[in-house]
Amino acid sequence: MKKKILSLTALVLCFIMLFTGCSDTIKGNEEYDKVIVANIGSHEISLAEYNLIYNLVYNSYDQYYSNFNPNWYSSEIEDGKLGEYLVRETTMEQLKQMYATYDLAKKNKVKIDNDLKNKVAEQKKEIIAQNYNDNKGYKEFLAAIYTTDAAFDNIGAVPIIGAGLNEPHL
């Protein structure tokens, strides 16, 4: 079942890119929030979210595997799987974990209130300052990997929501 979902996701992404020309057709990265590439339970996964997680996973693998094989992405890495497949598989696993956190938070009545939103905004400010120098660098990063500010915020909220699960709830 897992292989079918990953294969279907990859196929859908290929069709989107092949038939739409992806970056040529989508005007502005905000459109990537509207393109749904997968479902996890009741959650629709946007192309923007998928692209952001994919990029993070790819970069993590690249830092490790490129030390041993500069062509790791198109080479067999583990259990007969190509690096490309492992990146897609791990991306989907990360998205499943992310939405499981959201579902658990909802079940445990963790409120996504202004305090949580402020924590996410503060964390985002720090990430931008440390990694992109300014908003222009951050926007260039989003554009380069075909994702959006909304996807960044949604994914960035997960650790803060997860931390809220460890607090007592009444």
PDB file of C-alpha atoms in Angstrom:
ATOM      1  CA  MET A   1       0.000   0.000   0.000  1.00  0.00           C
ATOM      2  CA  LYS A   2       2.804   2.401   0.945  1.00  0.00           C
ATOM      3  CA  LYS A   3       4.547   1.799  -2.387  1.00  0.00           C
ATOM      4  CA  LYS A   4       1.292   2.438  -4.250  1.00  0.00           C
ATOM      5  CA  ILE A   5       0.784   5.786  -2.493  1.00  0.00           C
ATOM      6  CA  LEU A   6       4.370   6.874  -3.157  1.00  0.00           C
ATOM      7  CA  SER A   7       4.201   5.727  -6.769  1.00  0.00           C
ATOM      8  CA  LEU A   8       0.902   7.511  -7.270  1.00  0.00           C
ATOM      9  CA  THR A   9       2.294  10.690  -5.700  1.00  0.00           C
ATOM     10  CA  ALA A  10       5.352  10.578  -7.930  1.00  0.00           C
ATOM     11  CA  LEU A  11       3.183   9.940 -10.972  1.00  0.00           C
ATOM     12  CA  VAL A  12       0.884  12.855 -10.141  1.00  0.00           C
ATOM     13  CA  LEU A  13       3.858  15.184  -9.675  1.00  0.00           C
ATOM     14  CA  CYS A  14       5.346  14.047 -12.979  1.00  0.00           C
ATOM     15  CA  PHE A  15       2.054  14.681 -14.773  1.00  0.00           C
ATOM     16  CA  ILE A  16       1.728  18.108 -13.194  1.00  0.00           C
ATOM     17  CA  MET A  17       5.219  19.061 -14.291  1.00  0.00           C
ATOM     18  CA  LEU A  18       4.940  17.439 -17.712  1.00  0.00           C
ATOM     19  CA  PHE A  19       1.550  18.770 -18.749  1.00  0.00           C
ATOM     20  CA  THR A  20       1.567  22.165 -17.079  1.00  0.00           C
ATOM     21  CA  GLY A  21       5.196  23.086 -17.504  1.00  0.00           C
ATOM     22  CA  CYS A  22       4.987  23.707 -13.762  1.00  0.00           C
ATOM     23  CA  SER A  23       6.863  26.981 -13.300  1.00  0.00           C
ATOM     24  CA  ASP A  24       5.759  28.361 -16.675  1.00  0.00           C
ATOM     25  CA  THR A  25       2.052  27.864 -15.987  1.00  0.00           C
ATOM     26  CA  ILE A  26       1.786  28.593 -12.296  1.00  0.00           C
ATOM     27  CA  LYS A  27       1.824  32.361 -11.842  1.00  0.00           C
ATOM     28  CA  GLY A  28       3.309  33.226  -8.480  1.00  0.00           C
ATOM     29  CA  ASN A  29       4.185  30.703  -5.848  1.00  0.00           C
ATOM     30  CA  GLU A  30       0.822  31.171  -4.098  1.00  0.00           C
ATOM     31  CA  GLU A  31      -0.667  28.909  -6.754  1.00  0.00           C
ATOM     32  CA  TYR A  32       1.386  26.035  -5.321  1.00  0.00           C
ATOM     33  CA  ASP A  33      -0.879  26.161  -2.246  1.00  0.00           C
ATOM     34  CA  LYS A  34      -3.848  25.340  -4.475  1.00  0.00           C
ATOM     35  CA  VAL A  35      -2.369  22.331  -6.284  1.00  0.00           C
ATOM     36  CA  ILE A  36      -3.152  19.199  -4.246  1.00  0.00           C
ATOM     37  CA  VAL A  37      -0.670  16.365  -4.826  1.00  0.00           C
ATOM     38  CA  ALA A  38      -1.679  13.871  -2.134  1.00  0.00           C
ATOM     39  CA  ASN A  39      -4.059  13.169   0.716  1.00  0.00           C
ATOM     40  CA  ILE A  40      -3.061  11.990   4.150  1.00  0.00           C
ATOM     41  CA  GLY A  41      -6.189  11.004   6.008  1.00  0.00           C
ATOM     42  CA  SER A  42      -8.513  13.980   5.714  1.00  0.00           C
ATOM     43  CA  HIS A  43      -5.640  16.373   4.944  1.00  0.00           C
ATOM     44  CA  GLU A  44      -4.886  17.634   1.461  1.00  0.00           C
ATOM     45  CA  ILE A  45      -1.175  18.058   0.777  1.00  0.00           C
ATOM     46  CA  SER A  46      -0.372  21.050  -1.369  1.00  0.00           C
ATOM     47  CA  LEU A  47       2.450  21.147  -3.875  1.00  0.00           C
ATOM     48  CA  ALA A  48       3.967  23.962  -1.778  1.00  0.00           C
ATOM     49  CA  GLU A  49       4.109  21.781   1.356  1.00  0.00           C
ATOM     50  CA  TYR A  50       5.424  18.802  -0.584  1.00  0.00           C
ATOM     51  CA  ASN A  51       8.131  20.903  -2.257  1.00  0.00           C
ATOM     52  CA  LEU A  52       9.293  22.405   1.035  1.00  0.00           C
ATOM     53  CA  ILE A  53       9.586  19.075   2.844  1.00  0.00           C
ATOM     54  CA  TYR A  54      11.127  17.461  -0.260  1.00  0.00           C
ATOM     55  CA  ASN A  55      13.796  20.172  -0.339  1.00  0.00           C
ATOM     56  CA  LEU A  56      14.599  19.760   3.359  1.00  0.00           C
ATOM     57  CA  VAL A  57      14.842  15.972   3.023  1.00  0.00           C
ATOM     58  CA  TYR A  58      16.900  16.198  -0.171  1.00  0.00           C
ATOM     59  CA  ASN A  59      19.386  18.592   1.446  1.00  0.00           C
ATOM     60  CA  SER A  60      19.750  16.358   4.510  1.00  0.00           C
ATOM     61  CA  TYR A  61      20.417  13.297   2.375  1.00  0.00           C
ATOM     62  CA  ASP A  62      22.709  15.244   0.087  1.00  0.00           C
ATOM     63  CA  GLN A  63      24.890  16.387   2.984  1.00  0.00           C
ATOM     64  CA  TYR A  64      25.382  12.774   4.011  1.00  0.00           C
ATOM     65  CA  TYR A  65      25.379  10.708   0.801  1.00  0.00           C
ATOM     66  CA  SER A  66      27.370  13.109  -1.382  1.00  0.00           C
ATOM     67  CA  ASN A  67      30.398  12.351   0.809  1.00  0.00           C
ATOM     68  CA  PHE A  68      30.339   8.799  -0.543  1.00  0.00           C
ATOM     69  CA  ASN A  69      28.799   9.197  -3.986  1.00  0.00           C
ATOM     70  CA  PRO A  70      28.270  12.509  -5.776  1.00  0.00           C
ATOM     71  CA  ASN A  71      25.609  10.776  -7.925  1.00  0.00           C
ATOM     72  CA  TRP A  72      23.730   9.378  -4.923  1.00  0.00           C
ATOM     73  CA  TYR A  73      20.350  10.715  -6.093  1.00  0.00           C
ATOM     74  CA  SER A  74      20.323   8.495  -9.183  1.00  0.00           C
ATOM     75  CA  SER A  75      22.205   5.601  -7.565  1.00  0.00           C
ATOM     76  CA  GLU A  76      21.099   2.647  -5.487  1.00  0.00           C
ATOM     77  CA  ILE A  77      21.348   3.736  -1.865  1.00  0.00           C
ATOM     78  CA  GLU A  78      19.715   1.122   0.326  1.00  0.00           C
ATOM     79  CA  ASP A  79      17.670  -2.030  -0.183  1.00  0.00           C
ATOM     80  CA  GLY A  80      17.868  -1.609  -3.963  1.00  0.00           C
ATOM     81  CA  LYS A  81      16.220   1.825  -3.807  1.00  0.00           C
ATOM     82  CA  LEU A  82      17.498   4.838  -5.693  1.00  0.00           C
ATOM     83  CA  GLY A  83      18.281   7.977  -3.761  1.00  0.00           C
ATOM     84  CA  GLU A  84      15.442   9.724  -5.572  1.00  0.00           C
ATOM     85  CA  TYR A  85      12.967   7.124  -4.288  1.00  0.00           C
ATOM     86  CA  LEU A  86      14.248   7.465  -0.710  1.00  0.00           C
ATOM     87  CA  VAL A  87      13.815  11.233  -0.814  1.00  0.00           C
ATOM     88  CA  ARG A  88      10.211  10.877  -2.042  1.00  0.00           C
ATOM     89  CA  GLU A  89       9.481   8.147   0.508  1.00  0.00           C
ATOM     90  CA  THR A  90      10.953  10.145   3.397  1.00  0.00           C
ATOM     91  CA  THR A  91       9.099  13.271   2.266  1.00  0.00           C
ATOM     92  CA  MET A  92       5.781  11.437   2.508  1.00  0.00           C
ATOM     93  CA  GLU A  93       6.729   9.992   5.907  1.00  0.00           C
ATOM     94  CA  GLN A  94       7.572  13.478   7.199  1.00  0.00           C
ATOM     95  CA  LEU A  95       4.250  14.821   5.926  1.00  0.00           C
ATOM     96  CA  LYS A  96       2.398  11.927   7.614  1.00  0.00           C
ATOM     97  CA  GLN A  97       4.145  12.697  10.899  1.00  0.00           C
ATOM     98  CA  MET A  98       3.370  16.376  10.539  1.00  0.00           C
ATOM     99  CA  TYR A  99      -0.347  15.799  10.045  1.00  0.00           C
ATOM    100  CA  ALA A 100      -0.413  13.157  12.788  1.00  0.00           C
ATOM    101  CA  THR A 101       0.862  15.899  15.106  1.00  0.00           C
ATOM    102  CA  TYR A 102      -1.929  18.216  13.974  1.00  0.00           C
ATOM    103  CA  ASP A 103      -4.521  15.451  14.471  1.00  0.00           C
ATOM    104  CA  LEU A 104      -3.186  14.613  17.926  1.00  0.00           C
ATOM    105  CA  ALA A 105      -3.211  18.281  18.881  1.00  0.00           C
ATOM    106  CA  LYS A 106      -6.823  18.574  17.760  1.00  0.00           C
ATOM    107  CA  LYS A 107      -7.769  15.425  19.661  1.00  0.00           C
ATOM    108  CA  ASN A 108      -6.084  16.788  22.803  1.00  0.00           C
ATOM    109  CA  LYS A 109      -7.655  20.220  22.320  1.00  0.00           C
ATOM    110  CA  VAL A 110      -4.357  22.059  21.905  1.00  0.00           C
ATOM    111  CA  LYS A 111      -5.451  25.523  20.863  1.00  0.00           C
ATOM    112  CA  ILE A 112      -3.850  27.274  17.936  1.00  0.00           C
ATOM    113  CA  ASP A 113      -4.232  30.692  19.494  1.00  0.00           C
ATOM    114  CA  ASN A 114      -2.429  34.025  19.158  1.00  0.00           C
ATOM    115  CA  ASP A 115       0.277  32.878  21.577  1.00  0.00           C
ATOM    116  CA  LEU A 116       1.107  29.917  19.340  1.00  0.00           C
ATOM    117  CA  LYS A 117       0.953  32.091  16.214  1.00  0.00           C
ATOM    118  CA  ASN A 118       3.336  34.572  17.851  1.00  0.00           C
ATOM    119  CA  LYS A 119       5.761  31.751  18.693  1.00  0.00           C
ATOM    120  CA  VAL A 120       5.671  30.571  15.069  1.00  0.00           C
ATOM    121  CA  ALA A 121       6.244  34.139  13.828  1.00  0.00           C
ATOM    122  CA  GLU A 122       9.172  34.620  16.229  1.00  0.00           C
ATOM    123  CA  GLN A 123      10.721  31.304  15.196  1.00  0.00           C
ATOM    124  CA  LYS A 124      10.316  32.269  11.554  1.00  0.00           C
ATOM    125  CA  LYS A 125      12.031  35.617  12.151  1.00  0.00           C
ATOM    126  CA  GLU A 126      14.988  33.822  13.715  1.00  0.00           C
ATOM    127  CA  ILE A 127      15.210  31.299  10.862  1.00  0.00           C
ATOM    128  CA  ILE A 128      15.147  34.083   8.273  1.00  0.00           C
ATOM    129  CA  ALA A 129      17.844  36.059  10.111  1.00  0.00           C
ATOM    130  CA  GLN A 130      20.107  33.009  10.529  1.00  0.00           C
ATOM    131  CA  ASN A 131      19.688  31.494   7.080  1.00  0.00           C
ATOM    132  CA  TYR A 132      18.584  34.131   4.580  1.00  0.00           C
ATOM    133  CA  ASN A 133      19.830  37.456   6.050  1.00  0.00           C
ATOM    134  CA  ASP A 134      16.615  39.260   5.157  1.00  0.00           C
ATOM    135  CA  ASN A 135      13.134  38.879   3.705  1.00  0.00           C
ATOM    136  CA  LYS A 136      14.458  39.217   0.157  1.00  0.00           C
ATOM    137  CA  GLY A 137      16.739  36.203   0.619  1.00  0.00           C
ATOM    138  CA  TYR A 138      13.877  34.270   2.206  1.00  0.00           C
ATOM    139  CA  LYS A 139      11.520  35.076  -0.691  1.00  0.00           C
ATOM    140  CA  GLU A 140      14.212  34.004  -3.172  1.00  0.00           C
ATOM    141  CA  PHE A 141      14.555  30.700  -1.301  1.00  0.00           C
ATOM    142  CA  LEU A 142      10.783  30.107  -1.471  1.00  0.00           C
ATOM    143  CA  ALA A 143      10.727  30.900  -5.189  1.00  0.00           C
ATOM    144  CA  ALA A 144      13.727  28.664  -5.914  1.00  0.00           C
ATOM    145  CA  ILE A 145      12.075  25.581  -4.426  1.00  0.00           C
ATOM    146  CA  TYR A 146       8.535  26.359  -5.625  1.00  0.00           C
ATOM    147  CA  THR A 147       6.932  26.771  -2.238  1.00  0.00           C
ATOM    148  CA  THR A 148       5.134  29.468  -0.287  1.00  0.00           C
ATOM    149  CA  ASP A 149       5.218  31.457   2.898  1.00  0.00           C
ATOM    150  CA  ALA A 150       1.975  29.745   4.007  1.00  0.00           C
ATOM    151  CA  ALA A 151       3.538  26.290   3.601  1.00  0.00           C
ATOM    152  CA  PHE A 152       6.600  27.456   5.545  1.00  0.00           C
ATOM    153  CA  ASP A 153       4.358  28.696   8.377  1.00  0.00           C
ATOM    154  CA  ASN A 154       2.249  25.530   8.404  1.00  0.00           C
ATOM    155  CA  ILE A 155       5.279  23.270   8.593  1.00  0.00           C
ATOM    156  CA  GLY A 156       7.088  25.566  11.005  1.00  0.00           C
ATOM    157  CA  ALA A 157       4.188  25.356  13.453  1.00  0.00           C
ATOM    158  CA  VAL A 158       4.526  21.594  13.907  1.00  0.00           C
ATOM    159  CA  PRO A 159       7.346  21.601  16.509  1.00  0.00           C
ATOM    160  CA  ILE A 160       5.574  24.305  18.503  1.00  0.00           C
ATOM    161  CA  ILE A 161       2.272  22.412  18.373  1.00  0.00           C
ATOM    162  CA  GLY A 162       4.143  19.227  19.307  1.00  0.00           C
ATOM    163  CA  ALA A 163       5.619  20.982  22.323  1.00  0.00           C
ATOM    164  CA  GLY A 164       2.087  22.014  23.300  1.00  0.00           C
ATOM    165  CA  LEU A 165       1.136  18.351  23.437  1.00  0.00           C
ATOM    166  CA  ASN A 166       3.549  17.927  26.340  1.00  0.00           C
ATOM    167  CA  GLU A 167       1.828  20.610  28.397  1.00  0.00           C
ATOM    168  CA  PRO A 168      -1.049  19.667  30.724  1.00  0.00           C
ATOM    169  CA  HIS A 169      -4.504  20.051  29.182  1.00  0.00           C
ATOM    170  CA  LEU A 170      -7.775  20.433  30.987  1.00  0.00           C
TER     171      LEU A 170
END
